[in-house]
Amino acid sequence: MSHGTYKTWDDFSLSKIFLGNAEGKREAALEDFENFYYDHGNIATRLVKQKTTLLLGAKGSGKTILAEYIKKTNTVGGTFVAIETFYEFQFHNIVNYKSDDIGVNIYKPIWKWIILTLIAKQLLNDHSIDSKETECLTTFFKKNYGSIDIKSKKIINNAKAIKCSLQVLSGEMSILETSGSYLDYLESMEKTILYLLEKSEAKYILFFDELD
């Protein structure tokens, strides 16, 4: 990748050639990085078409930049792409949010809550959703998290202190003023998000990065 314009060979210097950055986030910070990204084997196109994908690879192999490329090139046409990083998250803390299930299922509810909440955050930008429903989503975030712009860490930290939940009754979405753990409202949250997704004409893509 090279930036700059050289009128003659005398202006050219190898030191002026930008070879890219090994860290995907920094590389993606370049305004036009997507123009230099090589989609080998159309992997980005194929990944977008999948329902669920587990992308494995060593550090520096290109997982983050691939997610950033998909996000940058899917900004129109009713597609919402979000990348959630767990770089600073201490995974041993998640033991405090396990359910009463047995075996590997003890952590399934908290991950479901995280995913549903992040999709709800994306739904706020979906103009095919009714304005009243968007208002309910906004109220849900502000009362539970104090802001719409939240990350997974805050979703997890506040999971045991939910102040209001989302619900759908008789085909109408509303806010339920309540207090309790996320486990008490997981079912109604799931039904509400599925209800909204069925009404939406958009496509949602959610990347979880740096889970290792």
CSV table of C-alpha atoms in Angstrom, one decimal:
chain,number,residue,atom,x,y,z
A,1,MET,CA,0.0,0.0,0.0
A,2,SER,CA,1.4,3.4,-0.9
A,3,HIS,CA,0.2,6.8,0.0
A,4,GLY,CA,1.2,10.0,-1.7
A,5,THR,CA,1.8,11.2,-5.3
A,6,TYR,CA,5.3,11.1,-6.9
A,7,LYS,CA,5.8,13.3,-10.0
A,8,THR,CA,9.3,11.9,-10.8
A,9,TRP,CA,11.4,9.0,-9.8
A,10,ASP,CA,13.6,11.5,-7.9
A,11,ASP,CA,10.6,12.1,-5.5
A,12,PHE,CA,10.3,8.4,-4.9
A,13,SER,CA,11.8,6.7,-1.8
A,14,LEU,CA,11.4,3.2,-0.4
A,15,SER,CA,11.1,4.9,3.0
A,16,LYS,CA,7.9,6.6,1.9
A,17,ILE,CA,6.1,3.3,1.0
A,18,PHE,CA,3.5,2.4,3.6
A,19,LEU,CA,3.5,-1.4,4.0
A,20,GLY,CA,0.5,-1.6,6.3
A,21,ASN,CA,0.1,-2.4,9.9
A,22,ALA,CA,0.2,-5.8,11.5
A,23,GLU,CA,-2.6,-4.8,13.9
A,24,GLY,CA,-6.0,-5.0,12.2
A,25,LYS,CA,-7.6,-2.1,14.1
A,26,ARG,CA,-4.8,0.3,13.2
A,27,GLU,CA,-4.9,-0.8,9.6
A,28,ALA,CA,-8.6,-0.3,9.4
A,29,ALA,CA,-8.2,3.2,10.8
A,30,LEU,CA,-6.9,4.2,7.4
A,31,GLU,CA,-9.6,6.0,5.4
A,32,ASP,CA,-9.3,3.9,2.3
A,33,PHE,CA,-8.0,0.6,3.6
A,34,GLU,CA,-10.8,-1.4,2.0
A,35,ASN,CA,-9.4,-0.4,-1.5
A,36,PHE,CA,-6.2,-2.2,-0.8
A,37,TYR,CA,-7.7,-5.3,1.0
A,38,TYR,CA,-7.4,-8.5,-1.0
A,39,ASP,CA,-10.4,-10.7,-0.4
A,40,HIS,CA,-8.7,-14.0,-1.0
A,41,GLY,CA,-11.0,-16.7,-2.2
A,42,ASN,CA,-14.0,-14.3,-1.7
A,43,ILE,CA,-13.9,-15.2,2.0
A,44,ALA,CA,-15.6,-12.0,3.0
A,45,THR,CA,-18.4,-12.5,0.6
A,46,ARG,CA,-18.9,-16.2,1.7
A,47,LEU,CA,-18.7,-15.3,5.4
A,48,VAL,CA,-21.5,-12.7,5.1
A,49,LYS,CA,-23.8,-15.3,3.6
A,50,GLN,CA,-23.4,-17.7,6.6
A,51,LYS,CA,-25.7,-17.8,9.5
A,52,THR,CA,-23.0,-18.6,12.1
A,53,THR,CA,-19.3,-18.7,11.5
A,54,LEU,CA,-16.4,-19.6,13.8
A,55,LEU,CA,-13.2,-17.9,12.5
A,56,LEU,CA,-10.1,-19.3,14.0
A,57,GLY,CA,-6.5,-18.2,13.4
A,58,ALA,CA,-3.3,-17.2,15.2
A,59,LYS,CA,-2.7,-13.6,16.3
A,60,GLY,CA,-1.9,-11.5,13.2
A,61,SER,CA,-3.5,-13.9,10.7
A,62,GLY,CA,-6.1,-11.3,9.6
A,63,LYS,CA,-9.3,-12.0,11.6
A,64,THR,CA,-9.8,-8.5,12.8
A,65,ILE,CA,-9.0,-6.8,9.5
A,66,LEU,CA,-11.5,-9.2,7.8
A,67,ALA,CA,-14.2,-8.2,10.2
A,68,GLU,CA,-13.3,-4.5,9.7
A,69,TYR,CA,-13.4,-5.0,5.9
A,70,ILE,CA,-16.9,-6.5,6.0
A,71,LYS,CA,-18.1,-3.7,8.2
A,72,LYS,CA,-16.6,-1.0,5.9
A,73,THR,CA,-18.0,-2.5,2.7
A,74,ASN,CA,-21.5,-3.2,4.1
A,75,THR,CA,-22.6,0.3,5.0
A,76,VAL,CA,-25.5,0.5,2.6
A,77,GLY,CA,-28.3,-1.7,1.5
A,78,GLY,CA,-29.9,-2.4,4.9
A,79,THR,CA,-27.0,-4.2,6.5
A,80,PHE,CA,-25.8,-3.5,10.0
A,81,VAL,CA,-22.4,-4.7,11.0
A,82,ALA,CA,-20.9,-4.4,14.6
A,83,ILE,CA,-17.6,-5.6,16.0
A,84,GLU,CA,-17.5,-6.2,19.7
A,85,THR,CA,-14.0,-6.7,21.1
A,86,PHE,CA,-13.2,-8.5,24.4
A,87,TYR,CA,-9.6,-7.3,24.6
A,88,GLU,CA,-9.8,-5.9,28.1
A,89,PHE,CA,-12.4,-8.3,29.5
A,90,GLN,CA,-11.4,-10.6,32.3
A,91,PHE,CA,-13.2,-13.8,31.4
A,92,HIS,CA,-12.8,-15.3,34.9
A,93,ASN,CA,-15.4,-12.7,36.0
A,94,ILE,CA,-18.1,-14.3,34.0
A,95,VAL,CA,-18.3,-17.1,36.5
A,96,ASN,CA,-20.4,-14.7,38.6
A,97,TYR,CA,-23.1,-14.7,36.0
A,98,LYS,CA,-23.6,-18.5,35.4
A,99,SER,CA,-27.0,-20.0,35.5
A,100,ASP,CA,-28.2,-23.1,37.5
A,101,ASP,CA,-28.0,-25.3,34.5
A,102,ILE,CA,-25.6,-28.3,34.3
A,103,GLY,CA,-22.3,-28.6,32.4
A,104,VAL,CA,-21.4,-26.3,29.5
A,105,ASN,CA,-24.9,-24.7,29.6
A,106,ILE,CA,-24.2,-22.7,32.7
A,107,TYR,CA,-22.7,-19.9,30.6
A,108,LYS,CA,-25.2,-20.0,27.7
A,109,PRO,CA,-27.7,-17.6,29.2
A,110,ILE,CA,-25.2,-14.8,29.9
A,111,TRP,CA,-23.8,-15.1,26.3
A,112,LYS,CA,-27.4,-15.1,24.9
A,113,TRP,CA,-28.1,-11.9,27.0
A,114,ILE,CA,-25.0,-10.2,25.6
A,115,ILE,CA,-25.9,-11.1,22.0
A,116,LEU,CA,-29.5,-10.0,22.3
A,117,THR,CA,-28.5,-6.7,23.9
A,118,LEU,CA,-26.0,-6.0,21.2
A,119,ILE,CA,-28.5,-6.7,18.5
A,120,ALA,CA,-31.0,-4.4,20.3
A,121,LYS,CA,-28.3,-1.7,20.1
A,122,GLN,CA,-28.0,-2.3,16.3
A,123,LEU,CA,-31.8,-2.2,15.9
A,124,LEU,CA,-31.8,1.4,17.1
A,125,ASN,CA,-30.4,2.5,13.7
A,126,ASP,CA,-32.9,0.4,11.8
A,127,HIS,CA,-35.4,2.9,10.2
A,128,SER,CA,-37.8,0.0,9.2
A,129,ILE,CA,-38.6,-0.3,13.0
A,130,ASP,CA,-41.5,1.7,14.3
A,131,SER,CA,-40.6,4.9,16.1
A,132,LYS,CA,-42.4,3.8,19.3
A,133,GLU,CA,-40.4,0.6,19.3
A,134,THR,CA,-37.2,2.5,18.9
A,135,GLU,CA,-38.3,4.7,21.9
A,136,CYS,CA,-38.7,1.5,24.0
A,137,LEU,CA,-35.2,0.3,23.0
A,138,THR,CA,-33.7,3.7,23.9
A,139,THR,CA,-35.5,3.6,27.3
A,140,PHE,CA,-34.2,0.1,27.9
A,141,PHE,CA,-30.6,1.2,27.4
A,142,LYS,CA,-30.7,4.5,29.3
A,143,LYS,CA,-32.4,3.0,32.3
A,144,ASN,CA,-30.3,-0.1,32.5
A,145,TYR,CA,-26.9,1.2,31.3
A,146,GLY,CA,-27.2,5.0,31.4
A,147,SER,CA,-26.3,5.3,27.7
A,148,ILE,CA,-27.0,3.8,24.3
A,149,ASP,CA,-23.3,3.6,23.5
A,150,ILE,CA,-22.3,0.6,25.6
A,151,LYS,CA,-19.9,-2.3,25.4
A,152,SER,CA,-20.1,-6.0,26.4
A,153,LYS,CA,-18.3,-5.3,29.7
A,154,LYS,CA,-21.1,-3.0,30.9
A,155,ILE,CA,-23.7,-5.4,29.7
A,156,ILE,CA,-22.2,-8.1,31.8
A,157,ASN,CA,-21.5,-5.9,34.9
A,158,ASN,CA,-25.1,-4.7,35.0
A,159,ALA,CA,-26.7,-8.1,34.2
A,160,LYS,CA,-27.7,-8.7,37.8
A,161,ALA,CA,-29.2,-5.2,38.2
A,162,ILE,CA,-31.8,-4.9,35.4
A,163,LYS,CA,-34.2,-2.0,36.1
A,164,CYS,CA,-36.5,-2.5,33.2
A,165,SER,CA,-37.1,-5.1,30.5
A,166,LEU,CA,-38.6,-5.3,27.1
A,167,GLN,CA,-41.7,-7.3,26.3
A,168,VAL,CA,-44.3,-7.9,23.6
A,169,LEU,CA,-47.9,-8.4,24.5
A,170,SER,CA,-50.7,-8.7,22.0
A,171,GLY,CA,-48.4,-7.8,19.2
A,172,GLU,CA,-47.3,-4.6,20.8
A,173,MET,CA,-43.9,-3.8,22.3
A,174,SER,CA,-43.6,-2.1,25.7
A,175,ILE,CA,-41.3,-1.5,28.7
A,176,LEU,CA,-41.8,-3.4,31.9
A,177,GLU,CA,-40.6,-1.4,35.0
A,178,THR,CA,-38.9,-4.0,37.1
A,179,SER,CA,-35.8,-5.0,38.9
A,180,GLY,CA,-33.9,-8.2,39.0
A,181,SER,CA,-31.3,-10.4,37.3
A,182,TYR,CA,-31.0,-10.8,33.5
A,183,LEU,CA,-32.0,-14.5,34.1
A,184,ASP,CA,-35.5,-13.3,35.1
A,185,TYR,CA,-36.0,-11.4,31.8
A,186,LEU,CA,-34.0,-13.4,29.3
A,187,GLU,CA,-37.1,-15.2,27.7
A,188,SER,CA,-39.0,-11.9,27.2
A,189,MET,CA,-35.9,-10.2,25.8
A,190,GLU,CA,-35.4,-13.0,23.3
A,191,LYS,CA,-39.0,-12.9,22.2
A,192,THR,CA,-38.9,-9.1,21.8
A,193,ILE,CA,-35.7,-9.1,19.7
A,194,LEU,CA,-37.0,-11.9,17.5
A,195,TYR,CA,-40.3,-9.9,17.1
A,196,LEU,CA,-38.3,-6.9,15.9
A,197,LEU,CA,-36.0,-8.9,13.6
A,198,GLU,CA,-39.1,-10.4,11.9
A,199,LYS,CA,-40.4,-7.0,11.2
A,200,SER,CA,-37.1,-5.6,10.0
A,201,GLU,CA,-36.0,-5.7,6.4
A,202,ALA,CA,-32.3,-5.4,7.3
A,203,LYS,CA,-29.5,-7.9,7.8
A,204,TYR,CA,-27.5,-8.0,11.0
A,205,ILE,CA,-23.9,-9.1,11.4
A,206,LEU,CA,-22.2,-9.2,14.8
A,207,PHE,CA,-18.5,-10.1,15.2
A,208,PHE,CA,-17.0,-11.1,18.6
A,209,ASP,CA,-13.3,-10.3,18.4
A,210,GLU,CA,-10.4,-11.2,20.7
A,211,LEU,CA,-12.2,-13.9,22.6
A,212,ASP,CA,-8.9,-15.6,23.3
